[in-house]
Coordinates of C-alpha atoms in Angstrom, one line a residue:
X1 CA 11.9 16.7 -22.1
X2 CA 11.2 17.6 -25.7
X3 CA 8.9 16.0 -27.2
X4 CA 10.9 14.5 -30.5
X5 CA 13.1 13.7 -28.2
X6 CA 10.5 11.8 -26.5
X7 CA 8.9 9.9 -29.5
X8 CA 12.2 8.7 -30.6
X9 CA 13.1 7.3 -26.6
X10 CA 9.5 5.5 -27.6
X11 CA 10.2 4.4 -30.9
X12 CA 13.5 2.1 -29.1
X13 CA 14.3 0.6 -32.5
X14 CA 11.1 0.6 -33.5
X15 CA 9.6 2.0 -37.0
X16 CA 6.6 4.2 -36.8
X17 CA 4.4 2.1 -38.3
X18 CA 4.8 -0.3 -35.1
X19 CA 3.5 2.0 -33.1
X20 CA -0.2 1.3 -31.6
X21 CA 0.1 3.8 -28.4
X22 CA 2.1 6.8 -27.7
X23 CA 2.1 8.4 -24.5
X24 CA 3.8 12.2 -24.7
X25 CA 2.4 14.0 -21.2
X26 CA 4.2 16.7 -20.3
X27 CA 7.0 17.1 -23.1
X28 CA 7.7 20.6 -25.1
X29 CA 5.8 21.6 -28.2
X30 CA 7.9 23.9 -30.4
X31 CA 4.9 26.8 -30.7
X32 CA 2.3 24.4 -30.4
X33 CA 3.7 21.7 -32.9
X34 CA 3.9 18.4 -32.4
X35 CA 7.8 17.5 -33.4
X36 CA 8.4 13.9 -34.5
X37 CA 5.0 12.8 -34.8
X38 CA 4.2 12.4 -38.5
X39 CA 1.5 10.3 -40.8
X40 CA 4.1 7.7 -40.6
X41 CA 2.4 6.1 -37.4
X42 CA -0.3 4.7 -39.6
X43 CA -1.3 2.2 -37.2
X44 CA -1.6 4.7 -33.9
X45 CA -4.6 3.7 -31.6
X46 CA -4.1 5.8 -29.1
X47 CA -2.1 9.4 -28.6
X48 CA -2.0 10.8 -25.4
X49 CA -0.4 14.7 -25.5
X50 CA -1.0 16.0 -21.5
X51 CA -0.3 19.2 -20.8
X52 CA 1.9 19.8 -23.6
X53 CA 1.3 23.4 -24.1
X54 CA -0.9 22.7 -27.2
X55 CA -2.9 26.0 -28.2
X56 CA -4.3 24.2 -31.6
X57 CA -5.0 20.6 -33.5
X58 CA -4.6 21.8 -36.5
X59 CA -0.4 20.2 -36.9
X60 CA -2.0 17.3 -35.7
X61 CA -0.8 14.4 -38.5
X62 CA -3.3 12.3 -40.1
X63 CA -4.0 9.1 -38.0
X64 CA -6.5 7.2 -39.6
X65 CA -7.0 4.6 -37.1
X66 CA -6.8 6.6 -33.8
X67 CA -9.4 5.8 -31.5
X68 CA -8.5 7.7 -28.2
X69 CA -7.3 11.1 -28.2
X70 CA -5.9 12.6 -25.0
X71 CA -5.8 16.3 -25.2
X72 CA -6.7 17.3 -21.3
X73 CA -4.6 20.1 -19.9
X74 CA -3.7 22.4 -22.5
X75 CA -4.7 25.8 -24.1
X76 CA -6.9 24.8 -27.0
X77 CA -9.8 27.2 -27.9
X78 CA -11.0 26.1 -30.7
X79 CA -10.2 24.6 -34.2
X80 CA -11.7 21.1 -33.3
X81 CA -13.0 21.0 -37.0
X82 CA -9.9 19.5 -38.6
X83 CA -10.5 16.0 -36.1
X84 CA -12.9 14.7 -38.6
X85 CA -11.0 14.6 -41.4
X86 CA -7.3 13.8 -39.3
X87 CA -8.6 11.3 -37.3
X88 CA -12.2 10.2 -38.4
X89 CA -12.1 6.5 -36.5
X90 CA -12.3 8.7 -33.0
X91 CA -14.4 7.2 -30.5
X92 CA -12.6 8.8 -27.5
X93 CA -12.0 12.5 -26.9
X94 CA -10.4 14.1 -23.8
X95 CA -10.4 18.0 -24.0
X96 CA -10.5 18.8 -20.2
X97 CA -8.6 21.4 -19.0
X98 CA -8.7 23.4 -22.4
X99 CA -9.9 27.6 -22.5
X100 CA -13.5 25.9 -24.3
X101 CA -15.9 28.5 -23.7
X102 CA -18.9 28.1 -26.0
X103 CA -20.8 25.3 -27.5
X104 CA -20.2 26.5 -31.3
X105 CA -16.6 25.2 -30.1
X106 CA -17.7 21.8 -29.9
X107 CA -20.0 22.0 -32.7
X108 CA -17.7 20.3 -35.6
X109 CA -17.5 17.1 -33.1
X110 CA -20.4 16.3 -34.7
X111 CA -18.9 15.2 -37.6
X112 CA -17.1 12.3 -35.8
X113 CA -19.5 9.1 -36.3
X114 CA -17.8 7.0 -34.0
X115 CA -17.4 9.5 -31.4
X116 CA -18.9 8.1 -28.4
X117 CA -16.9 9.3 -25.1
X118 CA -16.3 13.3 -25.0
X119 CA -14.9 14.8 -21.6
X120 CA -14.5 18.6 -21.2
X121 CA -13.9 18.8 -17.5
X122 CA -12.7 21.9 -16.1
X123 CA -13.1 24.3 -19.1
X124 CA -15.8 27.1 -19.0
X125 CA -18.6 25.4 -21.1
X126 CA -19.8 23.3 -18.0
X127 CA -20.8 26.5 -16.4
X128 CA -23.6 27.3 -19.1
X129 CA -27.3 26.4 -18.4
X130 CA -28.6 23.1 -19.2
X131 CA -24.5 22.0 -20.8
X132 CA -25.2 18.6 -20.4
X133 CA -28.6 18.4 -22.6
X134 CA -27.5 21.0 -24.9
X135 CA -24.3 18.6 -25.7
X136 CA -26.3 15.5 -26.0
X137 CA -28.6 17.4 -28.8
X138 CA -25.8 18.4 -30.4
X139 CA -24.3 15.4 -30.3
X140 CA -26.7 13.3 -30.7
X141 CA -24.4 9.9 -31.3
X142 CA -22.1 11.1 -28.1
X143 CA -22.4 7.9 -25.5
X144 CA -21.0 9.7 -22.6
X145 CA -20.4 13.2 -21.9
X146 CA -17.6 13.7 -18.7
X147 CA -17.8 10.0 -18.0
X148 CA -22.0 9.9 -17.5
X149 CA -24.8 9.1 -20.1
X150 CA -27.6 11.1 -20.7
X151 CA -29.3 9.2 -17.4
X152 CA -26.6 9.7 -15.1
X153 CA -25.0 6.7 -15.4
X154 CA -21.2 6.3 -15.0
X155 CA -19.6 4.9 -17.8
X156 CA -18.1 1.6 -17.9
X157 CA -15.4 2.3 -20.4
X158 CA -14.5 6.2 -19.9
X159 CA -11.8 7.9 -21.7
X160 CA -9.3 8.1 -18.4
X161 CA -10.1 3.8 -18.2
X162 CA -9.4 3.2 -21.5
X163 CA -6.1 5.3 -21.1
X164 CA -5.2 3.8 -17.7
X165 CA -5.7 0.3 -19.7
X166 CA -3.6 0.4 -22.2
X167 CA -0.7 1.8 -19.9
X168 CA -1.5 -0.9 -17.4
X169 CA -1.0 -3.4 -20.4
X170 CA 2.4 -2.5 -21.4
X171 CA 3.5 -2.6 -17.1
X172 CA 2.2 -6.2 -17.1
X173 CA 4.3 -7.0 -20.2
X174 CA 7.1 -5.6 -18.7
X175 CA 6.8 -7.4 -15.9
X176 CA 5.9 -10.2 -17.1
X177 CA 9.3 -10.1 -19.1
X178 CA 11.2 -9.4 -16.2
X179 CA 9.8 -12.3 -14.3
X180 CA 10.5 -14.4 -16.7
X181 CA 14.2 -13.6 -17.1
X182 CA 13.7 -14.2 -13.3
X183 CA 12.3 -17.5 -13.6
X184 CA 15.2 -18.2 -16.2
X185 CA 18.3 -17.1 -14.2
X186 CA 17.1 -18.7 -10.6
X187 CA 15.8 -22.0 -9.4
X188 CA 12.1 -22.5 -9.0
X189 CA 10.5 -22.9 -5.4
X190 CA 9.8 -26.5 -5.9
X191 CA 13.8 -27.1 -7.0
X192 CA 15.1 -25.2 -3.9
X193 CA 12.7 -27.5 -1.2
X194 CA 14.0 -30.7 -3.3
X195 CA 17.3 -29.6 -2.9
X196 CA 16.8 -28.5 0.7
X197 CA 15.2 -31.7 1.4
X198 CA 18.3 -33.5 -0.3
X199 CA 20.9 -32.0 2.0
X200 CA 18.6 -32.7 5.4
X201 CA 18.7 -36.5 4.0
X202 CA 22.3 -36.3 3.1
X203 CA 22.9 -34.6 6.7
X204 CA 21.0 -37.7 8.7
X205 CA 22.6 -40.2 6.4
X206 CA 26.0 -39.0 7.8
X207 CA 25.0 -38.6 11.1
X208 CA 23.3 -42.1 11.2
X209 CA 27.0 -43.6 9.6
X210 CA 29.3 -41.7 12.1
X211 CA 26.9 -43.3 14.9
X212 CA 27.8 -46.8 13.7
X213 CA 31.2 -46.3 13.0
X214 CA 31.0 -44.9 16.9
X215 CA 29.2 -47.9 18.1
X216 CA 31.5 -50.4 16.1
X217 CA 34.4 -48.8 17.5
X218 CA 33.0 -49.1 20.8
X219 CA 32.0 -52.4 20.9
X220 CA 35.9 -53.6 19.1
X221 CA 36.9 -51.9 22.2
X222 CA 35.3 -53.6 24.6
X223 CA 36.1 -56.9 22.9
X224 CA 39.6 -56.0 23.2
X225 CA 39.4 -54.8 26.7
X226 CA 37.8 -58.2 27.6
X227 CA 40.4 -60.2 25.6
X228 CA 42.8 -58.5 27.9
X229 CA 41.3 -59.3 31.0
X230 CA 40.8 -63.1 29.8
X231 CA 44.6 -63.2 28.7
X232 CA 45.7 -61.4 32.1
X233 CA 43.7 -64.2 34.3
X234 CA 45.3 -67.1 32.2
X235 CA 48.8 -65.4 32.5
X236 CA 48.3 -65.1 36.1
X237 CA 46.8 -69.2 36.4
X238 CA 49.8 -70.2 34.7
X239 CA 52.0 -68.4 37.0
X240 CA 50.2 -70.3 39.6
X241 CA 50.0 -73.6 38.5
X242 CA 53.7 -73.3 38.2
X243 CA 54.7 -72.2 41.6
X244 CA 52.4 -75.3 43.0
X245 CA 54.6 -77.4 40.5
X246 CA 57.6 -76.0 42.3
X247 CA 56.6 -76.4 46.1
X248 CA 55.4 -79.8 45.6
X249 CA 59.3 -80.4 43.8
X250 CA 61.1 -78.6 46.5
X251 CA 59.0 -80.9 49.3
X252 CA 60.0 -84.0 47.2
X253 CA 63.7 -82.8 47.7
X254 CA 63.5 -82.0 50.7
X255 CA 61.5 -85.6 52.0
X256 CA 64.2 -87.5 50.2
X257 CA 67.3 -85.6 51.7
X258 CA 65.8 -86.7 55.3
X259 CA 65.7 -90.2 54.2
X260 CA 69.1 -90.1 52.9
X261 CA 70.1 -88.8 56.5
X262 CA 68.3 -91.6 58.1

């Protein structure tokens, strides 16, 4: 991608002025030329141009509060001298990966005060005698030199921390926005086990209701069955009753139609 094409994709509605970081790895310089990037990001903190194809600083805009420089993994040789007066709040500098030979190279980094972080990995300066101590004299306000101090000590805060920090900040804001749009457009956890919780009771309620409507139909049955029974064994004492009623009539008769023969 080129890389004004790439700072206005960053910009996303934003003026330059807004701007704080600015990450450009691996875009297309026009000849070595940063396209797009212009004094107008005022407020810069932190510019990160990876292996751009970069041969010089010197169209590098004046950023006059731009801590952390990223410059590893490009073809600069030399020219370091216009830093101081571009960008002379610099505290971290990242020039691994460059064609730095020579320690004269370097030299004009000396003119950064708050320079305190310098990393020049993997360019040809490392393989002189003595490079570290020879860096730290000429330097002498340089913290860390390749992420160690001048006993050995790793760094807390190197340049590639720093950088990995302030990319890790704007992924958690992003995620944090997308979780809350989350949270916004779904239920929470504790909603969804009411709810559950609501439709088990609901669930039993019914069950519990269909049971006694069951029962109460049972038991109006069986009182209905009995009734029927108890009616069926009065029916069938009545018919009784009534044929004794008409045997003891017919014997009557029957007595008083001998007499009558007599």
């Amino acid at each position: 991608m080129e890389m004004k094409k790439r700072i206005h994709l960053e910009l996303r509605n934003r003026s330059p002025s807004d701007v704080k970081e600015l990450v450009l790895d691996n875009c297309r310089s026009h000849e070595g030329e940063l396209e797009g990037l212009t004094d107008e990001f005022e407020e810069l903190e932190l510019l990160s141009t990876i292996n751009v194809g970069l041969t010089t600083v010197a169209h590098l805009p004046t950023l006059t509060k731009l801590k952390t420089l990223e410059l590893s993994d490009n073809r600069i040789s030399g020219g370091l001298e216009v830093l101081a007066a571009k960008c002379p709040k610099l505290t971290h500098l990242n020039l691994s990966g460059n064609k730095i030979k020579d320690l004269s190279t370097i030299e004009p980094l000396k003119e950064l005060a708050s320079l305190k972080s310098l990393d020049l990995f993997n360019c040809e300066v490392t393989n002189l005698n003595e490079y570290r101590d020879n860096v730290f004299k000429l330097l002498p306000h340089l913290a860390y030199l390749d992420g160690y101090d001048k006993e050995d000590k790793e760094a807390p805060d190197s340049d590639a921390e720093v950088y990995a920090k302030g990319l890790d900040g704007d992924e958690e804001e992003d995620e944090d926005e997308i979780d809350e749009e989350s949270s916004d457009d779904l239920p929470g956890d504790d909603d969804e086990g009411e709810e559950d919780e609501d439709e088990e009771n609901e669930e039993e309620e019914n069950e519990e209701e269909e049971e006694d409507q069951s029962g109460e139909e049972k038991h109006d049955s069986e009182e209905e069955d009995d009734d029927d029974v108890n009616d069926r064994e009065v029916d069938d004492g009545d018919e009784a009753d009534g044929e004794d009623e008409r045997g003891e009539k017919r014997k009557r008769e029957l007595d008083e139609e001998e007499e009558d023969d007599d």
